[in-house]
Coordinates of N, CA, C and O in Angstrom, one line a residue:
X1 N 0.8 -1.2 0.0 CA 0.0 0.0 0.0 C 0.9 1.2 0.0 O 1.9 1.3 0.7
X2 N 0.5 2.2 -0.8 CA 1.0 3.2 -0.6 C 0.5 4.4 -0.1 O -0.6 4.7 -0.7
X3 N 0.7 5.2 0.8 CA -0.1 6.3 1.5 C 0.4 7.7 1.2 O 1.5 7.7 1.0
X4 N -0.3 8.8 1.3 CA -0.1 10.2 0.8 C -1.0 11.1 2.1 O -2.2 11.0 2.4
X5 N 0.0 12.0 2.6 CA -0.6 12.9 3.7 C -1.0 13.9 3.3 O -0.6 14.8 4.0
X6 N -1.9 14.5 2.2 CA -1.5 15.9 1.7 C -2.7 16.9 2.1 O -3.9 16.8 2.2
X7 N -1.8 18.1 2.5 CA -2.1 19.4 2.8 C -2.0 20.3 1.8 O -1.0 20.7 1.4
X8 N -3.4 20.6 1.3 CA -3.4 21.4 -0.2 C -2.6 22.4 -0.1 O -2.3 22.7 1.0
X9 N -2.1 23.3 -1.1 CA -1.5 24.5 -1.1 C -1.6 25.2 -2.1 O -1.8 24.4 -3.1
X10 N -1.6 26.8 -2.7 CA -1.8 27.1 -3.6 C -0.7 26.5 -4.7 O -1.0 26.9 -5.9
X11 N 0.5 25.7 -4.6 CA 1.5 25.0 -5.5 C 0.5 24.0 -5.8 O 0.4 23.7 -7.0
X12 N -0.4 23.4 -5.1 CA -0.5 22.1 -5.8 C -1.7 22.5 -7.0 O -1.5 22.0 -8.1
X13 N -3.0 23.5 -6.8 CA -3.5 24.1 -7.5 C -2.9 24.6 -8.8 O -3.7 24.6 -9.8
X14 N -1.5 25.1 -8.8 CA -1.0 25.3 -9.9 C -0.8 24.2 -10.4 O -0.9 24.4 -11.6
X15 N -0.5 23.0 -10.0 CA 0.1 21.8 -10.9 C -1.0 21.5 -11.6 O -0.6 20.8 -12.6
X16 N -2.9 21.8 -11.7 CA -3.5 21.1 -11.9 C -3.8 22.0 -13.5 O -4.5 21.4 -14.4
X17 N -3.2 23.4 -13.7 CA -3.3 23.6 -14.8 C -2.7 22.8 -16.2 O -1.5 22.7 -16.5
X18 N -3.8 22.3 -17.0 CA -3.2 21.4 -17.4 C -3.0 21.8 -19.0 O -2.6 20.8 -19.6
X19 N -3.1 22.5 -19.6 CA -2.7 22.7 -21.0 C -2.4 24.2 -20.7 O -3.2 25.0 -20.2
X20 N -0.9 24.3 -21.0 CA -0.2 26.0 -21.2 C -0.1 26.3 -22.9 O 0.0 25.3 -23.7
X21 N -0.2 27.3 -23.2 CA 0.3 27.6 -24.6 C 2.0 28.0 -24.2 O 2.4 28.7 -23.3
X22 N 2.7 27.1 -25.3 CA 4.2 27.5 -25.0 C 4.5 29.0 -25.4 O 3.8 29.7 -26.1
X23 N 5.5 29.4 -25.0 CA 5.9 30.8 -25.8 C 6.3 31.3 -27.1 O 6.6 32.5 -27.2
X24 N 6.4 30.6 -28.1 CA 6.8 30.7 -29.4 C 5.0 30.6 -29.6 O 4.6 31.6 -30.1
X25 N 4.0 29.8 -29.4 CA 3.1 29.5 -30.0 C 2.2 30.9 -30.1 O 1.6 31.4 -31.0
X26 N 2.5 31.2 -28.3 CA 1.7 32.9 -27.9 C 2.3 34.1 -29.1 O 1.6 34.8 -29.8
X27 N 3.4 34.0 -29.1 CA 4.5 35.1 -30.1 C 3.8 34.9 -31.6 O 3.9 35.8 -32.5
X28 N 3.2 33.8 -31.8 CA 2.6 33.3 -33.1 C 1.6 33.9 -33.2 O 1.6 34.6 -34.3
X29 N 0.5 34.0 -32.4 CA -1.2 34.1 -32.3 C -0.5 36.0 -32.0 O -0.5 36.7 -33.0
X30 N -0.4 36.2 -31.4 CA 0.4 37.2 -31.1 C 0.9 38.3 -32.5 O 0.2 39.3 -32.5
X31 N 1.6 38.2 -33.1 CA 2.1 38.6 -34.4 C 1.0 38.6 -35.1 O 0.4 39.6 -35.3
X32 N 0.6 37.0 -35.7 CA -1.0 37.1 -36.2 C -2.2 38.0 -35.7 O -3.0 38.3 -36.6
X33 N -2.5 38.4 -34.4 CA -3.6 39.4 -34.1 C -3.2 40.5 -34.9 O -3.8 41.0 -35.8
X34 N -1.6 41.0 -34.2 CA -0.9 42.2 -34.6 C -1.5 42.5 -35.9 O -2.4 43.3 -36.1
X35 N -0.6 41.7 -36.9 CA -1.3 42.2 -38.2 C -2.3 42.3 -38.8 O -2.5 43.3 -39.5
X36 N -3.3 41.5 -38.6 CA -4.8 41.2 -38.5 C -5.1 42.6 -38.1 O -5.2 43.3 -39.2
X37 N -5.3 43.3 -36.9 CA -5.3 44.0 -36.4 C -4.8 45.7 -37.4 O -5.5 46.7 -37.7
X38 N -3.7 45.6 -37.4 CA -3.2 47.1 -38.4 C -3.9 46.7 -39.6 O -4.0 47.7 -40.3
X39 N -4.5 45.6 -40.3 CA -4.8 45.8 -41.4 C -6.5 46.0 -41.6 O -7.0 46.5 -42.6
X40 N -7.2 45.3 -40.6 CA -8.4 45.9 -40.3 C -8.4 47.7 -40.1 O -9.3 48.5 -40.5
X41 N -7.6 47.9 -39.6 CA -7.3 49.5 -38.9 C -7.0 50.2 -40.1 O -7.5 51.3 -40.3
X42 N -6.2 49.7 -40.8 CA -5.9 50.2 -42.2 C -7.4 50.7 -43.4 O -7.9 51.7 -44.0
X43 N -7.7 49.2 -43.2 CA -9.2 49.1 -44.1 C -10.0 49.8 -43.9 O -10.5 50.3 -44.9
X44 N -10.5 50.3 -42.4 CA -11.9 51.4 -42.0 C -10.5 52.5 -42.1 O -11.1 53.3 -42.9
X45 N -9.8 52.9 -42.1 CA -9.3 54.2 -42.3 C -9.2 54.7 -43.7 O -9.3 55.9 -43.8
X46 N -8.9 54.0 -44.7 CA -9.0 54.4 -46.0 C -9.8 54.2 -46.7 O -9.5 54.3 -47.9
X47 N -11.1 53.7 -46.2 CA -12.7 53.2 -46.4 C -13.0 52.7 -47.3 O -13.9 52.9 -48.1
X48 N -12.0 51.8 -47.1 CA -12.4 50.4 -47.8 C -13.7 49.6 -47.5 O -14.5 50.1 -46.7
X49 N -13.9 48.5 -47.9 CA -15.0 47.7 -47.4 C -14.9 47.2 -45.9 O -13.8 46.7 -45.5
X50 N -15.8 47.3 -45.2 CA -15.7 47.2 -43.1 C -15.3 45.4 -43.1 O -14.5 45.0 -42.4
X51 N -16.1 44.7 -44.0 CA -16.2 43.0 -43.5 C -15.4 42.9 -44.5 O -15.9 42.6 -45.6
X52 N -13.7 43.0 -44.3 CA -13.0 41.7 -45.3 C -12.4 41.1 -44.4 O -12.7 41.2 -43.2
X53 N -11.5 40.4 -44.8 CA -10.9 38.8 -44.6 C -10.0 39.6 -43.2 O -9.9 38.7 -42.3
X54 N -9.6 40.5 -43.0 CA -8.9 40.9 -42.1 C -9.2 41.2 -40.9 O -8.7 40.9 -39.8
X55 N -10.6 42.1 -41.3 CA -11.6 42.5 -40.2 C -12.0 41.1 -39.2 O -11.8 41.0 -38.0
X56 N -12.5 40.1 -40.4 CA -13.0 38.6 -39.7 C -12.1 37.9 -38.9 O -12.6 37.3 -38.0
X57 N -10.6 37.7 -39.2 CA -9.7 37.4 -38.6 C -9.8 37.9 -37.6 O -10.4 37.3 -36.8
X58 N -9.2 39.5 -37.3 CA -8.9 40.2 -36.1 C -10.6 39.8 -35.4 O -10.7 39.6 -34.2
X59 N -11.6 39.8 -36.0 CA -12.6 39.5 -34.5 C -12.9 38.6 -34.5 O -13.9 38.3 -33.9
X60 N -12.1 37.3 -35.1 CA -12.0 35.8 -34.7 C -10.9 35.8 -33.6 O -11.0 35.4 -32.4
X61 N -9.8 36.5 -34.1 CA -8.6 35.9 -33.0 C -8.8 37.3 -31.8 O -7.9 37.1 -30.9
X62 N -9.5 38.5 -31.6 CA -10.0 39.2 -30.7 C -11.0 38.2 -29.5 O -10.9 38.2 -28.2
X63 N -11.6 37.5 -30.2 CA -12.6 36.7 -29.5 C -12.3 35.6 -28.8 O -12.8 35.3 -27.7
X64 N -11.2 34.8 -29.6 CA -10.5 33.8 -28.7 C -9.3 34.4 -28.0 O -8.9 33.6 -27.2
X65 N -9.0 35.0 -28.0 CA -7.9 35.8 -26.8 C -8.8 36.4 -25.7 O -8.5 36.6 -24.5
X66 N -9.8 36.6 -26.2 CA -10.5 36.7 -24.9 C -11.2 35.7 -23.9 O -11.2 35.7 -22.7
X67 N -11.8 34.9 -24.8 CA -11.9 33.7 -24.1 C -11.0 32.8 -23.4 O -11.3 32.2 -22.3
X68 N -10.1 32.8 -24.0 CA -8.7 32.0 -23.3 C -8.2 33.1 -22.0 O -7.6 32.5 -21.1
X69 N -8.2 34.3 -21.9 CA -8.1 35.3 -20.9 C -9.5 34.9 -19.5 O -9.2 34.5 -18.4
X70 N -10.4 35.0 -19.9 CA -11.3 34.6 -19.3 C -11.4 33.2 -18.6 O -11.4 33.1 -17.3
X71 N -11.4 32.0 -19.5 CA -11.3 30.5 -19.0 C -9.6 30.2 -18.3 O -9.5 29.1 -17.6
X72 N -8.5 31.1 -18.6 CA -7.7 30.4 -18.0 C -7.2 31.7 -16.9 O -6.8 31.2 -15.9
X73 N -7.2 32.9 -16.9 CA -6.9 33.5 -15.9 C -8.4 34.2 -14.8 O -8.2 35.0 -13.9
X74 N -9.5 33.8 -15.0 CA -10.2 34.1 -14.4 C -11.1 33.3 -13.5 O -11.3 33.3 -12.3
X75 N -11.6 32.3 -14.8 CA -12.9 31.0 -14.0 C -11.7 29.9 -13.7 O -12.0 29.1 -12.9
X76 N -10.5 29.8 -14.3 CA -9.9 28.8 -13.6 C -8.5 29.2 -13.2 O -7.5 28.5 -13.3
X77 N -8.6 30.2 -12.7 CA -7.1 30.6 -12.0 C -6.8 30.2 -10.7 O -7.5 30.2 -9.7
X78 N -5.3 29.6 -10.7 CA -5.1 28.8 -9.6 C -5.5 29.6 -8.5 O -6.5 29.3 -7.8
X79 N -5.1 30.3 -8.2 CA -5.7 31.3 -7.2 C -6.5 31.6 -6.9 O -6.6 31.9 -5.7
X80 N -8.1 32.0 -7.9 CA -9.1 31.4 -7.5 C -9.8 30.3 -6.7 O -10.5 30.2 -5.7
X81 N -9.1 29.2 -7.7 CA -9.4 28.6 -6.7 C -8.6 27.5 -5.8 O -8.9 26.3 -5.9
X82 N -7.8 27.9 -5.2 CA -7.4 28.2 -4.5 C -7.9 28.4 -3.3 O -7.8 27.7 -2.3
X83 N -8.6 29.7 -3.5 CA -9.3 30.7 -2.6 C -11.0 29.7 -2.1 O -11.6 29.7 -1.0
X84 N -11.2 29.2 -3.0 CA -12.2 28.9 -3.2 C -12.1 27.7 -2.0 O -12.6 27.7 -0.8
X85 N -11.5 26.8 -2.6 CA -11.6 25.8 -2.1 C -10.7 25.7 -0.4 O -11.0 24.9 0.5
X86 N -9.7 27.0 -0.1 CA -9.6 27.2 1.4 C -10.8 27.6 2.3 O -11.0 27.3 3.5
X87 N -11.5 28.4 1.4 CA -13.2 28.9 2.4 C -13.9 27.9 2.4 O -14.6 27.9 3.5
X88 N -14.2 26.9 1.7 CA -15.4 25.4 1.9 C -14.4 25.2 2.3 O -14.1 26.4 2.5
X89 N -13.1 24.6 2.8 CA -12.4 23.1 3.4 C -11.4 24.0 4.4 O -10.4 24.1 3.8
X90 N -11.3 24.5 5.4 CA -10.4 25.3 6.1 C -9.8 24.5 6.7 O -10.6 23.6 7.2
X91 N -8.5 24.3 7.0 CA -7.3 23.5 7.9 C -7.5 21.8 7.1 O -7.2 20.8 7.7
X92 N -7.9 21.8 6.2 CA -8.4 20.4 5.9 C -7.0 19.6 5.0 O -6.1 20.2 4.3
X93 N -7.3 18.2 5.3 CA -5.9 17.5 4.0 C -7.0 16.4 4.0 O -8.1 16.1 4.5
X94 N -6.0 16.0 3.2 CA -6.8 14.1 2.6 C -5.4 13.0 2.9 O -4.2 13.0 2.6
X95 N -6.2 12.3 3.3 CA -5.0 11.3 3.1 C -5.6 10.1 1.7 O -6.7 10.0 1.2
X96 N -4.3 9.5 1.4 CA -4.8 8.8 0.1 C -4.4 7.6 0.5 O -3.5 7.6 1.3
X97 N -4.8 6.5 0.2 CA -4.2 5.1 0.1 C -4.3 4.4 -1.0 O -5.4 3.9 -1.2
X98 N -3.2 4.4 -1.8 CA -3.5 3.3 -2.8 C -3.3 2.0 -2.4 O -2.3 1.6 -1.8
X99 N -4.4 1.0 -2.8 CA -4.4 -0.3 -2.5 C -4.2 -1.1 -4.1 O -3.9 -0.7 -5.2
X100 N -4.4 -2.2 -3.5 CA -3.9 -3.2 -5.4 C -5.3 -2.6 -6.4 O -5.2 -2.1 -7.5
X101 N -6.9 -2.8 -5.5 CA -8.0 -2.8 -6.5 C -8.6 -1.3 -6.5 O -9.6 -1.1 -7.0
X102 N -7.8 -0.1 -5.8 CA -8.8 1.4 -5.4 C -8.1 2.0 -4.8 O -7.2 1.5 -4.2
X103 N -8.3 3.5 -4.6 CA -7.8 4.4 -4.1 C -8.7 4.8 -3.2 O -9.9 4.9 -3.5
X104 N -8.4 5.2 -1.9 CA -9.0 5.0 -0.7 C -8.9 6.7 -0.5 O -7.7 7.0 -0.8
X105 N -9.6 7.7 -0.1 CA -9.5 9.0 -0.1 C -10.2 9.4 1.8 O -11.4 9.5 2.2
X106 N -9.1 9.5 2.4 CA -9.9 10.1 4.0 C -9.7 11.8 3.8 O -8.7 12.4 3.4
X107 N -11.3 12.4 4.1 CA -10.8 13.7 4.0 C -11.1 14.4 5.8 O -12.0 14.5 6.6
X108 N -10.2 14.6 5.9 CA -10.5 15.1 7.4 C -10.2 17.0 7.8 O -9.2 17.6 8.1
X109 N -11.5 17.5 7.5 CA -11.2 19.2 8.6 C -12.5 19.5 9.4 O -13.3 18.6 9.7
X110 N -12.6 20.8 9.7 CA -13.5 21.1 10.7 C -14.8 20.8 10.4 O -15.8 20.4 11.0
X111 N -14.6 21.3 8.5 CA -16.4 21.4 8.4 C -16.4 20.0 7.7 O -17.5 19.7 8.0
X112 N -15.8 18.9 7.0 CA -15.9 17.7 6.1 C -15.2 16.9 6.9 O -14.3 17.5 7.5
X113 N -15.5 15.4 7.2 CA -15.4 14.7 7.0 C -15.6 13.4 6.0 O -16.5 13.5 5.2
X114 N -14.8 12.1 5.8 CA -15.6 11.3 5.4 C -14.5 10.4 3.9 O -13.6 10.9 3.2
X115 N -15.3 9.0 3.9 CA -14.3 8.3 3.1 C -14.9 8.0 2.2 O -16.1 8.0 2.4
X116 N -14.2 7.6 0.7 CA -14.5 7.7 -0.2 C -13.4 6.6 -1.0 O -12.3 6.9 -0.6
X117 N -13.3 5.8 -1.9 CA -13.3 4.6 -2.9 C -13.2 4.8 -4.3 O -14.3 5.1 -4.9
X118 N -12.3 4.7 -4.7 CA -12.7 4.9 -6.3 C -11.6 3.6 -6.8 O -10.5 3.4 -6.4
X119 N -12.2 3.0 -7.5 CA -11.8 2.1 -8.5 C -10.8 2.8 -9.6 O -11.0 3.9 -9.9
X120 N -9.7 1.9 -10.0 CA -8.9 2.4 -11.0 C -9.6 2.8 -12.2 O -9.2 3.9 -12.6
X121 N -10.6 2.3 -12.7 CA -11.2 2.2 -13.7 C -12.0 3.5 -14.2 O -12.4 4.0 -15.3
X122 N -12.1 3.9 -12.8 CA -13.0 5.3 -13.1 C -12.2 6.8 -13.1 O -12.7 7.9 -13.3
X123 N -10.8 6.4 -12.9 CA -9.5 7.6 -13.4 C -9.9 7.9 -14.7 O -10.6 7.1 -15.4
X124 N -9.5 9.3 -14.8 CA -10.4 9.4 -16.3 C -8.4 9.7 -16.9 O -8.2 9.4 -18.1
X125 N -7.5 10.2 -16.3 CA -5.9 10.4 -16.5 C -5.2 10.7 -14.9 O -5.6 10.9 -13.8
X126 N -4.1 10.5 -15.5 CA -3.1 11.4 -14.1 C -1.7 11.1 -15.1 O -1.3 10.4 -16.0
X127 N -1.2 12.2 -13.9 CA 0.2 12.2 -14.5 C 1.3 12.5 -13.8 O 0.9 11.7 -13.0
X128 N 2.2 13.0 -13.3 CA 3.8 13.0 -12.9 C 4.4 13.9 -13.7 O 4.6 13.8 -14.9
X129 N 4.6 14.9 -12.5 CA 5.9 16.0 -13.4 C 6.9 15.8 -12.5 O 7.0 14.8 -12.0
X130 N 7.9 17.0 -12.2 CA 9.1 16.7 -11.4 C 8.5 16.8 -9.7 O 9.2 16.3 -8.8
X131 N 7.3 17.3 -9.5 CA 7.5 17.8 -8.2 C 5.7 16.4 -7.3 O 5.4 15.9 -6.2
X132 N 5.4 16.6 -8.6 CA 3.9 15.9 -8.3 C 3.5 15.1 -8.9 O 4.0 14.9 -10.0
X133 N 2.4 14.4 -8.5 CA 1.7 13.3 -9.1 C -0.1 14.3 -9.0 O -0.6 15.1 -8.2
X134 N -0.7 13.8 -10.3 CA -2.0 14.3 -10.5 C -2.6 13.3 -10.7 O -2.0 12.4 -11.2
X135 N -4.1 13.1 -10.3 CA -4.8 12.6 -10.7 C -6.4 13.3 -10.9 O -6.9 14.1 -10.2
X136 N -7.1 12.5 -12.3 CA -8.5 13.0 -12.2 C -9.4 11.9 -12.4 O -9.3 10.9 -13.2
X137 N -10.4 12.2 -11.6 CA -10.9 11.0 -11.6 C -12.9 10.8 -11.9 O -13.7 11.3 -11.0
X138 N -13.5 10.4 -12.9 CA -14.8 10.9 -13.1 C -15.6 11.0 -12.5 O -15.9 10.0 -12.0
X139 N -16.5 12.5 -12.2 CA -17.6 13.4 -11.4 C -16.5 12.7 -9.8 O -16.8 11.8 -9.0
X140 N -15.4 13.5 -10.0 CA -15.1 13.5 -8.3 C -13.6 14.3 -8.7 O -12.7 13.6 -8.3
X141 N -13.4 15.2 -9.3 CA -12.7 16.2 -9.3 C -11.7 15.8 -9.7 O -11.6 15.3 -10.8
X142 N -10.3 16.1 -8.8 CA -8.9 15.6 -9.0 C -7.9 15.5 -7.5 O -8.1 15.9 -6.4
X143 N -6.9 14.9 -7.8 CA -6.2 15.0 -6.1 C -4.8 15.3 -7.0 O -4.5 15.0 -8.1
X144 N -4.2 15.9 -6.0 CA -2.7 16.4 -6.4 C -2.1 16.1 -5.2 O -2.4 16.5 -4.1
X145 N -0.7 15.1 -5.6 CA -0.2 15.3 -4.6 C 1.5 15.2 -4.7 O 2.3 14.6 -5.5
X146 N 1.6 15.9 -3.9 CA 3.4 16.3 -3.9 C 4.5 15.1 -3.5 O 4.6 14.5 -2.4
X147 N 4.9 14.9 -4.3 CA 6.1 13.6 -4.0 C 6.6 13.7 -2.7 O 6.8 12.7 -2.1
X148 N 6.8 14.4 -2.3 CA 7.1 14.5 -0.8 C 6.0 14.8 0.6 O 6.2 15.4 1.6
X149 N 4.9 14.2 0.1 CA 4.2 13.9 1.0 C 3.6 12.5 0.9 O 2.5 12.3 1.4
X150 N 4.0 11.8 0.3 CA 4.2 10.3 0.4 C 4.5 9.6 1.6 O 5.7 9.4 1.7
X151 N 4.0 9.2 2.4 CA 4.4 9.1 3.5 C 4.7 7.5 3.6 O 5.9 7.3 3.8
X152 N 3.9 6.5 3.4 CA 4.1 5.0 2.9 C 4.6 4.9 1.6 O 4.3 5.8 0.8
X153 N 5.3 4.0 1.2 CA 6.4 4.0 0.1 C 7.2 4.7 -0.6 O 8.1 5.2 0.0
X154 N 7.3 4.8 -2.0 CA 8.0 6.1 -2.6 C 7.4 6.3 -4.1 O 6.8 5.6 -4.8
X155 N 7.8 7.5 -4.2 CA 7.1 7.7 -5.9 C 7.4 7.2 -6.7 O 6.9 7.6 -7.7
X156 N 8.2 6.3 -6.9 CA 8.7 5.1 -7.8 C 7.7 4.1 -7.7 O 7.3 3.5 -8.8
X157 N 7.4 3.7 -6.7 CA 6.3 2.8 -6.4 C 5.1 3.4 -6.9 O 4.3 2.7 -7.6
X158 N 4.6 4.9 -6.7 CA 3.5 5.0 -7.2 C 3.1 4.9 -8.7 O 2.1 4.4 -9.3
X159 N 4.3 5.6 -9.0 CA 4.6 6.0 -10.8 C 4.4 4.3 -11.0 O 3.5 4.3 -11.9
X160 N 4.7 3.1 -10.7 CA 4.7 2.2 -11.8 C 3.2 1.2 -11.2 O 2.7 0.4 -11.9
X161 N 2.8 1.6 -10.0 CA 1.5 1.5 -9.4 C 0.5 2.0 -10.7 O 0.0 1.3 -11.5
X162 N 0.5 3.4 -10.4 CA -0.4 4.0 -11.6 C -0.2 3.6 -13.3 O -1.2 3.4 -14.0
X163 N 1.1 3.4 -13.8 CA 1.4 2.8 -15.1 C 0.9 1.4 -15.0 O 0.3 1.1 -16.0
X164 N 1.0 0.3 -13.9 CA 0.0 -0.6 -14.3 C -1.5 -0.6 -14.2 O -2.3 -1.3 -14.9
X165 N -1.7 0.2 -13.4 CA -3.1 0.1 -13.0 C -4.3 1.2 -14.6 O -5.5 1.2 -14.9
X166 N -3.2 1.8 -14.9 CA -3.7 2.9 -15.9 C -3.7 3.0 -17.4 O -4.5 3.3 -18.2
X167 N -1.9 2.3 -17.8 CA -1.4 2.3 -19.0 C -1.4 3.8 -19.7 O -0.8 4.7 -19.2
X168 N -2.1 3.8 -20.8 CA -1.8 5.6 -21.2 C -2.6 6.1 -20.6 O -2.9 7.1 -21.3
X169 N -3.3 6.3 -19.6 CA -4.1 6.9 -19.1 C -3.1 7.8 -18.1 O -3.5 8.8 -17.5
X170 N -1.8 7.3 -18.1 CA -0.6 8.1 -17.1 C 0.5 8.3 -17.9 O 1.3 7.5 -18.4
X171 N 0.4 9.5 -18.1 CA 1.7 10.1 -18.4 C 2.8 10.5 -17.8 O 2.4 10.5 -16.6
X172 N 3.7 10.8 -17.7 CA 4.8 11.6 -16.9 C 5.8 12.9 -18.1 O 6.6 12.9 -19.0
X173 N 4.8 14.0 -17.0 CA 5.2 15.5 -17.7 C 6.9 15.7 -17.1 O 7.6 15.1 -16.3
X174 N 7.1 16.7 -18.0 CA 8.4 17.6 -17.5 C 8.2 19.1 -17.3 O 9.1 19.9 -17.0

């Protein structure tokens, strides 16, 4: 069995963001608005036609820069929630236990108690970067937990725990 003591933290919250745009890709979409942009600006200033191919671009990629602004720095910013989840669960951790057939979840603080079971089967992914292990698991959220709060075995054991129990369903990030 392997066991996990974990005391949430706004670090682990960050680990749970799970798709970054790299920086060459932003510099891309980026450049692309840019010009999109001066050449819409260009068009209504020397009054040309208002709806061409430039205009549509610039309030295609206007529209998704905003949305991506909104879904990743607002409704799901680590720090939100974060925030969120310290006001419902105050002083609270989970302990975890992986066993051969389920992952055993005790949550213990002032206002929650209570235990909970989940079958390998119902992991929907998880994965491993340098600092953590993630997991998500279907209509029951996700657990994050820091390699060094392992408290029964070691993350070598979990890493090849979860690789059998998962196959591609576990990855291991960098």
């Amino acid at each position: 069995m392997i066991r996990a003591d974990v005391t949430y933290t706004l670090e682990h919250f960050k680990t749970l963001k799970v798709v970054d745009i790299p920086l060459k890709m932003r510099i891309f979409w980026l450049a692309i608005s840019a010009a999109s942009t001066a050449f819409s600006v260009f068009a209504v200033l020397t009054g040309e036609k208002f709806f061409n191919l430039f205009t549509v671009l610039a309030m295609v990629l206007w529209s998704g820069t905003f949305f991506y602004i909104i879904f990743n720095y607002i409704l799901f910013s680590p720090k939100k929630m974060f925030k969120k989840y310290s006001e419902s669960q105050p002083d609270s951790h989970v302990i975890l236990e992986f066993e051969d057939n389920l992952l055993k979840t005790t949550s213990e603080s002032r206002t929650t108690k209570g235990v909970n079971e989940y079958r390998y089967d119902v992991f929907e992914a998880s994965w491993e970067n340098n600092d953590f292990f993630a997991i998500r698991i279907k209509n029951a959220g996700a657990f994050i937990i820091k390699k060094s709060e392992i408290t029964d075995g070691t993350p070598e054991e979990l890493r090849q725990l979860l690789t059998d129990k998962l196959g591609s369903k576990f990855e291991i990030r960098k």
